[in-house]
PDB file of C-alpha atoms and ligand atoms in Angstrom:
ATOM      1  CA  UNK K   1       0.119   9.789  17.844  1.00 73.00           C
ATOM      2  CA  UNK K   2       1.002  13.584  17.596  1.00 73.00           C
ATOM      3  CA  UNK K   3       3.877  13.556  19.626  1.00 83.00           C
ATOM      4  CA  UNK K   4       6.222  10.663  18.065  1.00 93.00           C
ATOM      5  CA  UNK K   5       9.315  10.949  16.489  1.00 96.00           C
ATOM      6  CA  UNK K   6       8.658   9.059  13.133  1.00 97.00           C
ATOM      7  CA  UNK K   7      11.732   8.067  10.533  1.00 98.00           C
ATOM      8  CA  UNK K   8      11.538   7.513   6.751  1.00 98.00           C
ATOM      9  CA  UNK K   9      14.604   5.856   5.520  1.00 98.00           C
ATOM     10  CA  UNK K  10      13.638   6.245   2.132  1.00 98.00           C
ATOM     11  CA  UNK K  11      12.762   9.096  -0.170  1.00 97.00           C
ATOM     12  CA  UNK K  12      10.433   8.063  -3.148  1.00 95.00           C
ATOM     13  CA  UNK K  13       7.300   7.078  -4.778  1.00 92.00           C
ATOM     14  CA  UNK K  14       5.810   5.753  -1.460  1.00 92.00           C
ATOM     15  CA  UNK K  15       7.242   7.136   1.810  1.00 95.00           C
ATOM     16  CA  UNK K  16       6.499  10.408  -0.203  1.00 94.00           C
ATOM     17  CA  UNK K  17       2.087  10.030  -0.673  1.00 92.00           C
ATOM     18  CA  UNK K  18       2.559   8.852   3.071  1.00 94.00           C
ATOM     19  CA  UNK K  19       4.854  11.893   4.198  1.00 95.00           C
ATOM     20  CA  UNK K  20       2.579  14.265   2.398  1.00 93.00           C
ATOM     21  CA  UNK K  21      -0.719  12.493   3.753  1.00 92.00           C
ATOM     22  CA  UNK K  22       0.292  13.093   7.247  1.00 93.00           C
ATOM     23  CA  UNK K  23       1.915  16.520   6.662  1.00 93.00           C
ATOM     24  CA  UNK K  24      -1.845  16.954   5.181  1.00 90.00           C
ATOM     25  CA  UNK K  25      -3.654  15.599   7.782  1.00 89.00           C
ATOM     26  CA  UNK K  26      -2.022  18.160  11.061  1.00 90.00           C
ATOM     27  CA  UNK K  27       1.439  15.932  11.544  1.00 93.00           C
ATOM     28  CA  UNK K  28       3.905  17.865  12.817  1.00 94.00           C
ATOM     29  CA  UNK K  29       6.453  18.366  10.072  1.00 96.00           C
ATOM     30  CA  UNK K  30       9.029  18.625  13.104  1.00 96.00           C
ATOM     31  CA  UNK K  31       8.549  15.347  14.428  1.00 96.00           C
ATOM     32  CA  UNK K  32       9.727  14.009  10.668  1.00 97.00           C
ATOM     33  CA  UNK K  33      12.600  12.813   9.862  1.00 98.00           C
ATOM     34  CA  UNK K  34      13.851  11.209   6.155  1.00 98.00           C
ATOM     35  CA  UNK K  35      17.229   9.933   4.502  1.00 98.00           C
ATOM     36  CA  UNK K  36      17.868   8.899   1.381  1.00 98.00           C
ATOM     37  CA  UNK K  37      20.704   7.583  -1.160  1.00 96.00           C
ATOM     38  CA  UNK K  38      20.277  10.523  -3.024  1.00 94.00           C
ATOM     39  CA  UNK K  39      20.024  14.432  -2.222  1.00 97.00           C
ATOM     40  CA  UNK K  40      17.294  15.679  -5.330  1.00 96.00           C
ATOM     41  CA  UNK K  41      14.042  14.228  -3.317  1.00 97.00           C
ATOM     42  CA  UNK K  42      14.936  15.156   0.121  1.00 98.00           C
ATOM     43  CA  UNK K  43      15.549  18.725  -1.054  1.00 97.00           C
ATOM     44  CA  UNK K  44      11.940  18.612  -2.198  1.00 97.00           C
ATOM     45  CA  UNK K  45      10.406  16.949   0.174  1.00 97.00           C
ATOM     46  CA  UNK K  46      11.904  19.383   3.021  1.00 97.00           C
ATOM     47  CA  UNK K  47      10.968  22.648   0.763  1.00 97.00           C
ATOM     48  CA  UNK K  48       7.356  21.761   0.093  1.00 96.00           C
ATOM     49  CA  UNK K  49       6.652  19.691   3.219  1.00 96.00           C
ATOM     50  CA  UNK K  50       9.272  21.540   5.948  1.00 97.00           C
ATOM     51  CA  UNK K  51      10.349  18.094   6.904  1.00 97.00           C
ATOM     52  CA  UNK K  52      13.690  17.403   8.620  1.00 98.00           C
ATOM     53  CA  UNK K  53      15.716  15.802   6.335  1.00 98.00           C
ATOM     54  CA  UNK K  54      19.256  13.804   6.187  1.00 98.00           C
ATOM     55  CA  UNK K  55      21.264  11.623   3.942  1.00 97.00           C
ATOM     56  CA  UNK K  56      22.408   9.536   6.449  1.00 97.00           C
ATOM     57  CA  UNK K  57      19.722   6.556   7.957  1.00 98.00           C
ATOM     58  CA  UNK K  58      21.553   5.740  11.079  1.00 98.00           C
ATOM     59  CA  UNK K  59      19.979  10.000  11.742  1.00 98.00           C
ATOM     60  CA  UNK K  60      16.819   8.379  11.257  1.00 98.00           C
ATOM     61  CA  UNK K  61      17.152   5.804  13.619  1.00 97.00           C
ATOM     62  CA  UNK K  62      18.548   8.503  16.263  1.00 97.00           C
ATOM     63  CA  UNK K  63      15.524  10.431  16.203  1.00 97.00           C
ATOM     64  CA  UNK K  64      12.680   8.230  15.353  1.00 97.00           C
ATOM     65  CA  UNK K  65      10.319   6.442  18.016  1.00 96.00           C
ATOM     66  CA  UNK K  66       8.495   4.691  14.711  1.00 97.00           C
ATOM     67  CA  UNK K  67      10.916   3.988  11.931  1.00 98.00           C
ATOM     68  CA  UNK K  68       9.237   3.537   8.323  1.00 98.00           C
ATOM     69  CA  UNK K  69      11.496   1.111   6.186  1.00 98.00           C
ATOM     70  CA  UNK K  70      10.716   2.578   2.880  1.00 97.00           C
ATOM     71  CA  UNK K  71      13.264   1.243   0.381  1.00 97.00           C
ATOM     72  CA  UNK K  72      13.106  -1.790  -2.705  1.00 95.00           C
ATOM     73  CA  UNK K  73      12.774  -4.839  -1.359  1.00 94.00           C
ATOM     74  CA  UNK K  74      15.662  -5.558  -2.625  1.00 93.00           C
ATOM     75  CA  UNK K  75      18.795  -3.749  -1.018  1.00 96.00           C
ATOM     76  CA  UNK K  76      16.580  -4.382   2.823  1.00 97.00           C
ATOM     77  CA  UNK K  77      18.844  -6.686   3.957  1.00 96.00           C
ATOM     78  CA  UNK K  78      21.882  -4.465   3.047  1.00 97.00           C
ATOM     79  CA  UNK K  79      20.589  -0.916   3.681  1.00 98.00           C
ATOM     80  CA  UNK K  80      19.354  -2.469   7.679  1.00 97.00           C
ATOM     81  CA  UNK K  81      23.476  -4.251   8.115  1.00 97.00           C
ATOM     82  CA  UNK K  82      24.577  -1.304   7.375  1.00 97.00           C
ATOM     83  CA  UNK K  83      22.215   0.844  10.812  1.00 97.00           C
ATOM     84  CA  UNK K  84      23.976   1.064  13.771  1.00 97.00           C
ATOM     85  CA  UNK K  85      22.291  -1.578  15.818  1.00 94.00           C
ATOM     86  CA  UNK K  86      23.940   0.506  18.997  1.00 96.00           C
ATOM     87  CA  UNK K  87      21.077   2.882  18.091  1.00 96.00           C
ATOM     88  CA  UNK K  88      18.729   0.596  18.320  1.00 96.00           C
ATOM     89  CA  UNK K  89      16.856  -0.196  21.765  1.00 91.00           C
ATOM     90  CA  UNK K  90      13.599  -1.698  22.962  1.00 90.00           C
ATOM     91  CA  UNK K  91      11.483   1.618  22.913  1.00 92.00           C
ATOM     92  CA  UNK K  92      10.904   1.564  18.940  1.00 97.00           C
ATOM     93  CA  UNK K  93       9.365   0.576  16.202  1.00 97.00           C
ATOM     94  CA  UNK K  94      10.264  -0.735  13.054  1.00 98.00           C
ATOM     95  CA  UNK K  95       7.757  -0.307  10.222  1.00 98.00           C
ATOM     96  CA  UNK K  96       8.308  -2.114   6.694  1.00 97.00           C
ATOM     97  CA  UNK K  97       6.223  -1.665   3.669  1.00 96.00           C
ATOM     98  CA  UNK K  98       8.636  -3.603   1.864  1.00 94.00           C
ATOM     99  CA  UNK K  99       6.655  -5.573  -0.820  1.00 90.00           C
ATOM    100  CA  UNK K 100       7.204  -9.678  -0.099  1.00 88.00           C
ATOM    101  CA  UNK K 101       9.775  -9.381   2.925  1.00 95.00           C
ATOM    102  CA  UNK K 102       8.194 -11.598   6.049  1.00 95.00           C
ATOM    103  CA  UNK K 103       8.795 -10.315   9.361  1.00 96.00           C
ATOM    104  CA  UNK K 104      10.383 -13.468  10.481  1.00 95.00           C
ATOM    105  CA  UNK K 105      12.840 -12.592   7.718  1.00 96.00           C
ATOM    106  CA  UNK K 106      12.879  -8.609   8.826  1.00 97.00           C
ATOM    107  CA  UNK K 107      14.077  -9.231  12.026  1.00 96.00           C
ATOM    108  CA  UNK K 108      16.873 -11.646  10.831  1.00 96.00           C
ATOM    109  CA  UNK K 109      17.983  -8.741   8.830  1.00 97.00           C
ATOM    110  CA  UNK K 110      18.371  -6.100  12.378  1.00 97.00           C
ATOM    111  CA  UNK K 111      18.704  -8.696  14.912  1.00 96.00           C
ATOM    112  CA  UNK K 112      18.392  -5.662  17.226  1.00 96.00           C
ATOM    113  CA  UNK K 113      15.021  -4.862  16.270  1.00 97.00           C
ATOM    114  CA  UNK K 114      12.174  -6.338  18.598  1.00 95.00           C
ATOM    115  CA  UNK K 115       9.517  -4.528  17.440  1.00 97.00           C
ATOM    116  CA  UNK K 116       8.144  -5.458  14.060  1.00 98.00           C
ATOM    117  CA  UNK K 117       5.057  -4.370  12.060  1.00 98.00           C
ATOM    118  CA  UNK K 118       4.672  -5.123   8.443  1.00 98.00           C
ATOM    119  CA  UNK K 119       2.842  -3.188   5.981  1.00 97.00           C
ATOM    120  CA  UNK K 120       1.395  -3.512   2.110  1.00 96.00           C
ATOM    121  CA  UNK K 121       0.202  -0.394   1.222  1.00 95.00           C
ATOM    122  CA  UNK K 122      -1.472  -0.323  -3.036  1.00 94.00           C
ATOM    123  CA  UNK K 123      -0.466   1.613  -5.113  1.00 93.00           C
ATOM    124  CA  UNK K 124      -3.875   4.491  -4.937  1.00 94.00           C
ATOM    125  CA  UNK K 125      -2.289   5.831  -1.947  1.00 92.00           C
ATOM    126  CA  UNK K 126      -0.134   8.403  -4.177  1.00 88.00           C
ATOM    127  CA  UNK K 127      -3.446   9.679  -4.491  1.00 92.00           C
ATOM    128  CA  UNK K 128      -4.651   9.258  -0.998  1.00 92.00           C
ATOM    129  CA  UNK K 129      -7.123   6.479  -1.529  1.00 95.00           C
ATOM    130  CA  UNK K 130      -4.880   3.119  -0.954  1.00 96.00           C
ATOM    131  CA  UNK K 131      -5.768   0.054   0.738  1.00 97.00           C
ATOM    132  CA  UNK K 132      -3.400  -1.006   3.595  1.00 97.00           C
ATOM    133  CA  UNK K 133      -2.684  -4.270   5.219  1.00 98.00           C
ATOM    134  CA  UNK K 134      -1.084  -4.702   8.401  1.00 98.00           C
ATOM    135  CA  UNK K 135       0.553  -7.193  10.779  1.00 98.00           C
ATOM    136  CA  UNK K 136       2.924  -6.740  13.843  1.00 98.00           C
ATOM    137  CA  UNK K 137       4.227  -8.874  16.511  1.00 97.00           C
ATOM    138  CA  UNK K 138       3.219  -9.855  19.183  1.00 96.00           C
ATOM    139  CA  UNK K 139       5.737  -7.293  21.323  1.00 95.00           C
ATOM    140  CA  UNK K 140       4.355  -4.149  19.568  1.00 97.00           C
ATOM    141  CA  UNK K 141       1.490  -2.373  22.334  1.00 95.00           C
ATOM    142  CA  UNK K 142      -1.863  -1.150  21.493  1.00 96.00           C
ATOM    143  CA  UNK K 143      -0.790   2.453  21.717  1.00 94.00           C
ATOM    144  CA  UNK K 144       1.861   1.651  18.614  1.00 95.00           C
ATOM    145  CA  UNK K 145      -0.342  -0.248  16.650  1.00 96.00           C
ATOM    146  CA  UNK K 146      -2.225   2.546  16.879  1.00 96.00           C
ATOM    147  CA  UNK K 147       0.722   4.971  15.394  1.00 95.00           C
ATOM    148  CA  UNK K 148       1.086   2.489  12.864  1.00 96.00           C
ATOM    149  CA  UNK K 149      -1.748   2.006  11.273  1.00 96.00           C
ATOM    150  CA  UNK K 150      -2.339   6.723  11.320  1.00 94.00           C
ATOM    151  CA  UNK K 151       0.286   6.848   9.150  1.00 93.00           C
ATOM    152  CA  UNK K 152      -0.864   4.036   6.621  1.00 95.00           C
ATOM    153  CA  UNK K 153      -4.342   5.762   6.978  1.00 95.00           C
ATOM    154  CA  UNK K 154      -2.636   9.064   6.100  1.00 92.00           C
ATOM    155  CA  UNK K 155      -2.846   7.627   2.736  1.00 92.00           C
ATOM    156  CA  UNK K 156      -5.938   5.601   2.596  1.00 96.00           C
ATOM    157  CA  UNK K 157      -7.691   2.437   4.500  1.00 97.00           C
ATOM    158  CA  UNK K 158      -5.932   0.416   6.276  1.00 98.00           C
ATOM    159  CA  UNK K 159      -7.149  -3.046   7.944  1.00 98.00           C
ATOM    160  CA  UNK K 160      -4.440  -4.883  10.677  1.00 98.00           C
ATOM    161  CA  UNK K 161      -4.375  -9.153  10.177  1.00 98.00           C
ATOM    162  CA  UNK K 162      -3.904 -11.629  12.358  1.00 95.00           C
ATOM    163  CA  UNK K 163      -1.752 -14.458  10.461  1.00 96.00           C
ATOM    164  CA  UNK K 164       1.430 -13.267   7.840  1.00 95.00           C
ATOM    165  CA  UNK K 165      -0.887 -15.274   5.224  1.00 94.00           C
ATOM    166  CA  UNK K 166      -3.060 -13.034   5.192  1.00 96.00           C
ATOM    167  CA  UNK K 167      -0.726 -10.531   3.507  1.00 96.00           C
ATOM    168  CA  UNK K 168      -0.743 -12.868   0.759  1.00 95.00           C
ATOM    169  CA  UNK K 169      -4.355 -12.435   0.858  1.00 96.00           C
ATOM    170  CA  UNK K 170      -4.654  -8.664   1.310  1.00 97.00           C
ATOM    171  CA  UNK K 171      -2.576  -8.630  -1.996  1.00 96.00           C
ATOM    172  CA  UNK K 172      -4.421 -10.348  -4.380  1.00 97.00           C
ATOM    173  CA  UNK K 173      -7.361  -8.554  -3.329  1.00 98.00           C
ATOM    174  CA  UNK K 174      -5.781  -5.188  -2.693  1.00 97.00           C
ATOM    175  CA  UNK K 175      -2.604  -5.038  -2.965  1.00 95.00           C
ATOM    176  CA  UNK K 176      -2.673  -5.974  -7.485  1.00 96.00           C
ATOM    177  CA  UNK K 177      -6.386  -5.283  -7.422  1.00 97.00           C
ATOM    178  CA  UNK K 178      -6.032  -1.950  -9.345  1.00 97.00           C
ATOM    179  CA  UNK K 179      -4.698  -3.112 -11.888  1.00 97.00           C
ATOM    180  CA  UNK K 180      -7.842  -6.130 -12.067  1.00 98.00           C
ATOM    181  CA  UNK K 181      -9.794  -2.405 -12.836  1.00 98.00           C
ATOM    182  CA  UNK K 182      -7.361  -0.644 -15.601  1.00 98.00           C
ATOM    183  CA  UNK K 183      -7.792  -4.467 -17.158  1.00 98.00           C
ATOM    184  CA  UNK K 184     -10.976  -4.221 -17.372  1.00 98.00           C
ATOM    185  CA  UNK K 185     -11.294  -0.338 -17.915  1.00 98.00           C
ATOM    186  CA  UNK K 186      -9.474  -0.922 -21.245  1.00 98.00           C
ATOM    187  CA  UNK K 187     -11.273  -4.085 -22.429  1.00 98.00           C
ATOM    188  CA  UNK K 188     -14.640  -1.913 -22.208  1.00 98.00           C
ATOM    189  CA  UNK K 189     -12.639   1.216 -23.619  1.00 98.00           C
ATOM    190  CA  UNK K 190     -11.513  -0.420 -26.454  1.00 98.00           C
ATOM    191  CA  UNK K 191     -15.325  -1.626 -27.026  1.00 98.00           C
ATOM    192  CA  UNK K 192     -16.759   1.591 -27.102  1.00 98.00           C
ATOM    193  CA  UNK K 193     -14.170   2.307 -30.168  1.00 98.00           C
ATOM    194  CA  UNK K 194     -15.009  -0.313 -31.796  1.00 98.00           C
ATOM    195  CA  UNK K 195     -18.611   0.919 -31.415  1.00 98.00           C
ATOM    196  CA  UNK K 196     -17.187   4.248 -32.683  1.00 98.00           C
ATOM    197  CA  UNK K 197     -16.631   6.164 -29.863  1.00 98.00           C
ATOM    198  CA  UNK K 198     -13.200   8.198 -29.862  1.00 98.00           C
ATOM    199  CA  UNK K 199     -10.273   6.792 -27.799  1.00 98.00           C
ATOM    200  CA  UNK K 200     -11.017   9.733 -25.606  1.00 98.00           C
ATOM    201  CA  UNK K 201     -14.896   9.991 -25.085  1.00 98.00           C
ATOM    202  CA  UNK K 202     -14.339   5.416 -24.677  1.00 98.00           C
ATOM    203  CA  UNK K 203     -12.227   6.613 -21.843  1.00 98.00           C
ATOM    204  CA  UNK K 204     -15.251   8.733 -20.141  1.00 98.00           C
ATOM    205  CA  UNK K 205     -17.631   6.806 -20.956  1.00 98.00           C
ATOM    206  CA  UNK K 206     -16.286   3.912 -18.593  1.00 98.00           C
ATOM    207  CA  UNK K 207     -14.084   5.888 -16.138  1.00 98.00           C
ATOM    208  CA  UNK K 208     -16.967   7.751 -14.915  1.00 98.00           C
ATOM    209  CA  UNK K 209     -18.916   4.239 -14.577  1.00 98.00           C
ATOM    210  CA  UNK K 210     -16.844   3.229 -12.700  1.00 98.00           C
ATOM    211  CA  UNK K 211     -16.244   6.194 -10.518  1.00 98.00           C
ATOM    212  CA  UNK K 212     -19.554   6.408 -10.310  1.00 98.00           C
ATOM    213  CA  UNK K 213     -20.366   2.333  -9.336  1.00 98.00           C
ATOM    214  CA  UNK K 214     -16.855   2.394  -6.565  1.00 97.00           C
ATOM    215  CA  UNK K 215     -19.369   5.746  -5.193  1.00 97.00           C
ATOM    216  CA  UNK K 216     -22.133   3.823  -4.588  1.00 98.00           C
ATOM    217  CA  UNK K 217     -20.258   0.876  -3.270  1.00 98.00           C
ATOM    218  CA  UNK K 218     -18.600   2.969  -0.110  1.00 97.00           C
ATOM    219  CA  UNK K 219     -21.843   5.195   0.304  1.00 98.00           C
ATOM    220  CA  UNK K 220     -24.180   2.342   1.090  1.00 98.00           C
ATOM    221  CA  UNK K 221     -21.651   0.020   3.124  1.00 97.00           C
ATOM    222  CA  UNK K 222     -25.271  -2.243   4.469  1.00 98.00           C
ATOM    223  CA  UNK K 223     -25.669  -3.204   1.294  1.00 98.00           C
ATOM    224  CA  UNK K 224     -24.572  -6.609  -0.403  1.00 98.00           C
ATOM    225  CA  UNK K 225     -22.485  -5.872  -3.031  1.00 98.00           C
ATOM    226  CA  UNK K 226     -24.612  -8.422  -4.757  1.00 98.00           C
ATOM    227  CA  UNK K 227     -27.911  -6.598  -4.079  1.00 98.00           C
ATOM    228  CA  UNK K 228     -26.340  -3.257  -5.665  1.00 98.00           C
ATOM    229  CA  UNK K 229     -26.020  -5.514  -8.613  1.00 98.00           C
ATOM    230  CA  UNK K 230     -29.862  -5.877  -8.650  1.00 97.00           C
ATOM    231  CA  UNK K 231     -30.720  -2.569  -8.272  1.00 97.00           C
ATOM    232  CA  UNK K 232     -29.342  -2.167 -11.539  1.00 96.00           C
ATOM    233  CA  UNK K 233     -30.786  -4.929 -13.077  1.00 97.00           C
ATOM    234  CA  UNK K 234     -33.845  -5.092 -14.550  1.00 97.00           C
ATOM    235  CA  UNK K 235     -35.224  -8.892 -16.120  1.00 95.00           C
ATOM    236  CA  UNK K 236     -34.828  -9.140 -19.618  1.00 95.00           C
ATOM    237  CA  UNK K 237     -33.105  -5.856 -20.133  1.00 97.00           C
ATOM    238  CA  UNK K 238     -29.571  -4.780 -21.854  1.00 97.00           C
ATOM    239  CA  UNK K 239     -27.758  -5.004 -18.076  1.00 98.00           C
ATOM    240  CA  UNK K 240     -29.242  -8.410 -17.680  1.00 98.00           C
ATOM    241  CA  UNK K 241     -28.331  -9.518 -21.290  1.00 97.00           C
ATOM    242  CA  UNK K 242     -24.025  -8.726 -20.453  1.00 98.00           C
ATOM    243  CA  UNK K 243     -24.701 -10.148 -16.729  1.00 98.00           C
ATOM    244  CA  UNK K 244     -25.312 -13.230 -18.561  1.00 97.00           C
ATOM    245  CA  UNK K 245     -22.473 -12.784 -20.821  1.00 98.00           C
ATOM    246  CA  UNK K 246     -20.334 -12.618 -18.214  1.00 97.00           C
ATOM    247  CA  UNK K 247     -21.657 -15.708 -16.379  1.00 97.00           C
ATOM    248  CA  UNK K 248     -21.558 -17.748 -19.646  1.00 97.00           C
ATOM    249  CA  UNK K 249     -17.918 -16.967 -19.339  1.00 97.00           C
ATOM    250  CA  UNK K 250     -17.014 -17.905 -15.796  1.00 97.00           C
ATOM    251  CA  UNK K 251     -15.895 -14.828 -15.213  1.00 97.00           C
ATOM    252  CA  UNK K 252     -16.220 -15.348 -11.179  1.00 97.00           C
ATOM    253  CA  UNK K 253     -15.191 -18.532 -11.237  1.00 98.00           C
ATOM    254  CA  UNK K 254     -11.608 -16.623 -13.449  1.00 98.00           C
ATOM    255  CA  UNK K 255     -11.212 -13.915 -10.680  1.00 98.00           C
ATOM    256  CA  UNK K 256     -10.963 -16.411  -8.001  1.00 98.00           C
ATOM    257  CA  UNK K 257      -7.626 -18.319 -10.391  1.00 98.00           C
ATOM    258  CA  UNK K 258      -6.949 -15.268 -10.905  1.00 98.00           C
ATOM    259  CA  UNK K 259      -6.364 -14.097  -7.234  1.00 98.00           C
ATOM    260  CA  UNK K 260      -5.441 -17.392  -6.278  1.00 98.00           C
ATOM    261  CA  UNK K 261      -2.261 -17.168  -8.808  1.00 97.00           C
ATOM    262  CA  UNK K 262      -1.531 -13.557  -7.063  1.00 96.00           C
ATOM    263  CA  UNK K 263      -1.282 -15.563  -3.319  1.00 96.00           C
ATOM    264  CA  UNK K 264       0.614 -18.336  -5.041  1.00 96.00           C
ATOM    265  CA  UNK K 265       3.416 -15.645  -6.937  1.00 94.00           C
ATOM    266  CA  UNK K 266       3.014 -13.455  -2.993  1.00 93.00           C
ATOM    267  CA  UNK K 267       4.083 -16.835  -1.764  1.00 91.00           C
ATOM    268  CA  UNK K 268       7.037 -17.099  -3.972  1.00 92.00           C
ATOM    269  CA  UNK K 269       8.228 -14.203  -3.880  1.00 89.00           C
ATOM    270  CA  UNK K 270       8.379 -14.092   0.128  1.00 86.00           C
ATOM    271  CA  UNK K 271      11.464 -16.902  -0.704  1.00 86.00           C
ATOM    272  CA  UNK K 272      13.421 -14.620  -3.038  1.00 85.00           C
ATOM    273  CA  UNK K 273      14.366 -12.135  -0.434  1.00 81.00           C
TER     274      UNK K 273
HETATM  275  N1  NAP M 301       4.873   1.905  -4.625  1.00 55.52           N
HETATM  276  C1  NAP M 301       3.790   1.462  -4.738  1.00 55.52           C
HETATM  277  O1  NAP M 301       2.960   1.651  -4.836  1.00 55.52           O
HETATM  278  C2  NAP M 301       4.319   0.411  -3.487  1.00 55.52           C
HETATM  279  C3  NAP M 301       3.156  -1.033  -3.067  1.00 55.52           C
HETATM  280  C4  NAP M 301       3.624  -1.422  -1.941  1.00 55.52           C
HETATM  281  C5  NAP M 301       5.270  -1.331  -1.100  1.00 55.52           C
HETATM  282  N2  NAP M 301       5.757  -0.351  -2.348  1.00 55.52           N
HETATM  283  C6  NAP M 301       7.033  -0.966  -1.243  1.00 55.52           C
HETATM  284  O2  NAP M 301       7.414   0.451  -1.083  1.00 55.52           O
HETATM  285  C7  NAP M 301       8.801   0.566  -1.079  1.00 55.52           C
HETATM  286  C8  NAP M 301       9.296   1.554  -1.724  1.00 55.52           C
HETATM  287  O3  NAP M 301       8.745   1.330  -3.024  1.00 55.52           O
HETATM  288  P1  NAP M 301       9.218   2.781  -4.043  1.00 55.52           P
HETATM  289  O4  NAP M 301       7.394   2.961  -5.238  1.00 55.52           O
HETATM  290  O5  NAP M 301       8.441   4.316  -3.381  1.00 55.52           O
HETATM  291  O6  NAP M 301      10.506   2.181  -4.409  1.00 55.52           O
HETATM  292  P2  NAP M 301      11.263   4.201  -4.851  1.00 55.52           P
HETATM  293  O7  NAP M 301      10.301   5.094  -5.592  1.00 55.52           O
HETATM  294  O8  NAP M 301      12.434   3.504  -5.664  1.00 55.52           O
HETATM  295  O9  NAP M 301      11.447   4.512  -3.114  1.00 55.52           O
HETATM  296  C9  NAP M 301      13.066   3.613  -2.604  1.00 55.52           C
HETATM  297  C10 NAP M 301      13.582   4.567  -2.630  1.00 55.52           C
HETATM  298  O10 NAP M 301      15.050   4.855  -1.317  1.00 55.52           O
HETATM  299  C11 NAP M 301      15.756   5.139  -1.673  1.00 55.52           C
HETATM  300  N3  NAP M 301      17.716   4.255  -1.192  1.00 55.52           N
HETATM  301  C12 NAP M 301      17.661   3.596  -2.163  1.00 55.52           C
HETATM  302  N4  NAP M 301      18.635   2.929  -1.344  1.00 55.52           N
HETATM  303  C13 NAP M 301      19.174   3.446  -0.304  1.00 55.52           C
HETATM  304  C14 NAP M 301      19.761   3.613   1.217  1.00 55.52           C
HETATM  305  N5  NAP M 301      21.504   2.889   1.164  1.00 55.52           N
HETATM  306  N6  NAP M 301      18.959   4.430   2.074  1.00 55.52           N
HETATM  307  C15 NAP M 301      18.930   4.699   1.983  1.00 55.52           C
HETATM  308  N7  NAP M 301      17.184   5.482   1.175  1.00 55.52           N
HETATM  309  C16 NAP M 301      17.855   4.519   0.437  1.00 55.52           C
HETATM  310  C17 NAP M 301      16.336   5.679  -3.641  1.00 55.52           C
HETATM  311  O11 NAP M 301      16.898   6.457  -3.331  1.00 55.52           O
HETATM  312  P3  NAP M 301      18.011   7.118  -4.707  1.00 55.52           P
HETATM  313  O12 NAP M 301      16.386   8.183  -5.674  1.00 55.52           O
HETATM  314  O13 NAP M 301      18.585   7.630  -4.784  1.00 55.52           O
HETATM  315  O14 NAP M 301      17.714   5.833  -5.319  1.00 55.52           O
HETATM  316  C18 NAP M 301      14.826   5.483  -3.143  1.00 55.52           C
HETATM  317  O15 NAP M 301      14.120   7.126  -3.819  1.00 55.52           O
HETATM  318  C19 NAP M 301       9.264  -1.373  -1.774  1.00 55.52           C
HETATM  319  O16 NAP M 301       9.844  -1.936  -0.549  1.00 55.52           O
HETATM  320  C20 NAP M 301       8.696  -1.415  -2.113  1.00 55.52           C
HETATM  321  O17 NAP M 301       7.697  -3.099  -2.364  1.00 55.52           O
HETATM  322  C21 NAP M 301       5.297  -0.124  -3.428  1.00 55.52           C
END
């Protein structure tokens, strides 16, 4: 995608993560422009990364082949309505990273724009370990899809989906998922403290166990998760005893229920914008 001009409307946390990832991976800062309502975040981005900055969203539109819309969902309609749509031509691709706004709704917010990509990143994008689901309207070329994919790959892994309902699945399986793991770790840390460890030591124990397990999963892509689990579970041992307790408490069914609840809420939220 080198050579494509990329613009960001909104210079908040997520835009900042993507822009840092892009520049650190060698993308030319001269080909990036960023706008924001207030100036401070822009100044910091220019100083640290050398990107072009502006407080004029139309300047982003005029400059860019790909326009990343990185404002909060509640203000997306207003921001798009205020753009000068005479600057929109057929070659430009608009990529929204806003949670909960469907492609069809985005199209009504800026009817002059015809080529749309919707990306759903998650918060670990801020540390380069994000997971982003993407979907494009049919008229986005393979080259432009690749470019949008590369943008999000600057902050982690990407997965393209064909049906938009799958974006709600991405939210349930990846978008909201870091919080599931935090909850699990909190519960483990708390019980380790009950066993007499200090707060800090309990955190070290559980976070390192999680990190090690995550690395084992990633390092063994061809091994089923169930096999990884069985490999560390000796018959009659401590792990087997703990896992039997999880099973008796119907943990897998509870996980399904929680993920379905996330999907339902995503569906509801997409009707709010
Ligand atoms: N953070 C995440 O983990 C995450 C995950 C998935 C999706 N997203 C999506 O990413 C989008 C951005 O989220 P965020 O966390 O980066 O939010 P954020 O930090 O609040 O950033 C939003 C930015 O938009 C700017 N802005 C407001 N009005 C504007 C306007 N009229 N023109 C240009 N810029 C304007 C704000 O400027 P000021 O500084 O002046 O207010 C702010 O810097 C959201 O739609 C969110 O749903 C975020």
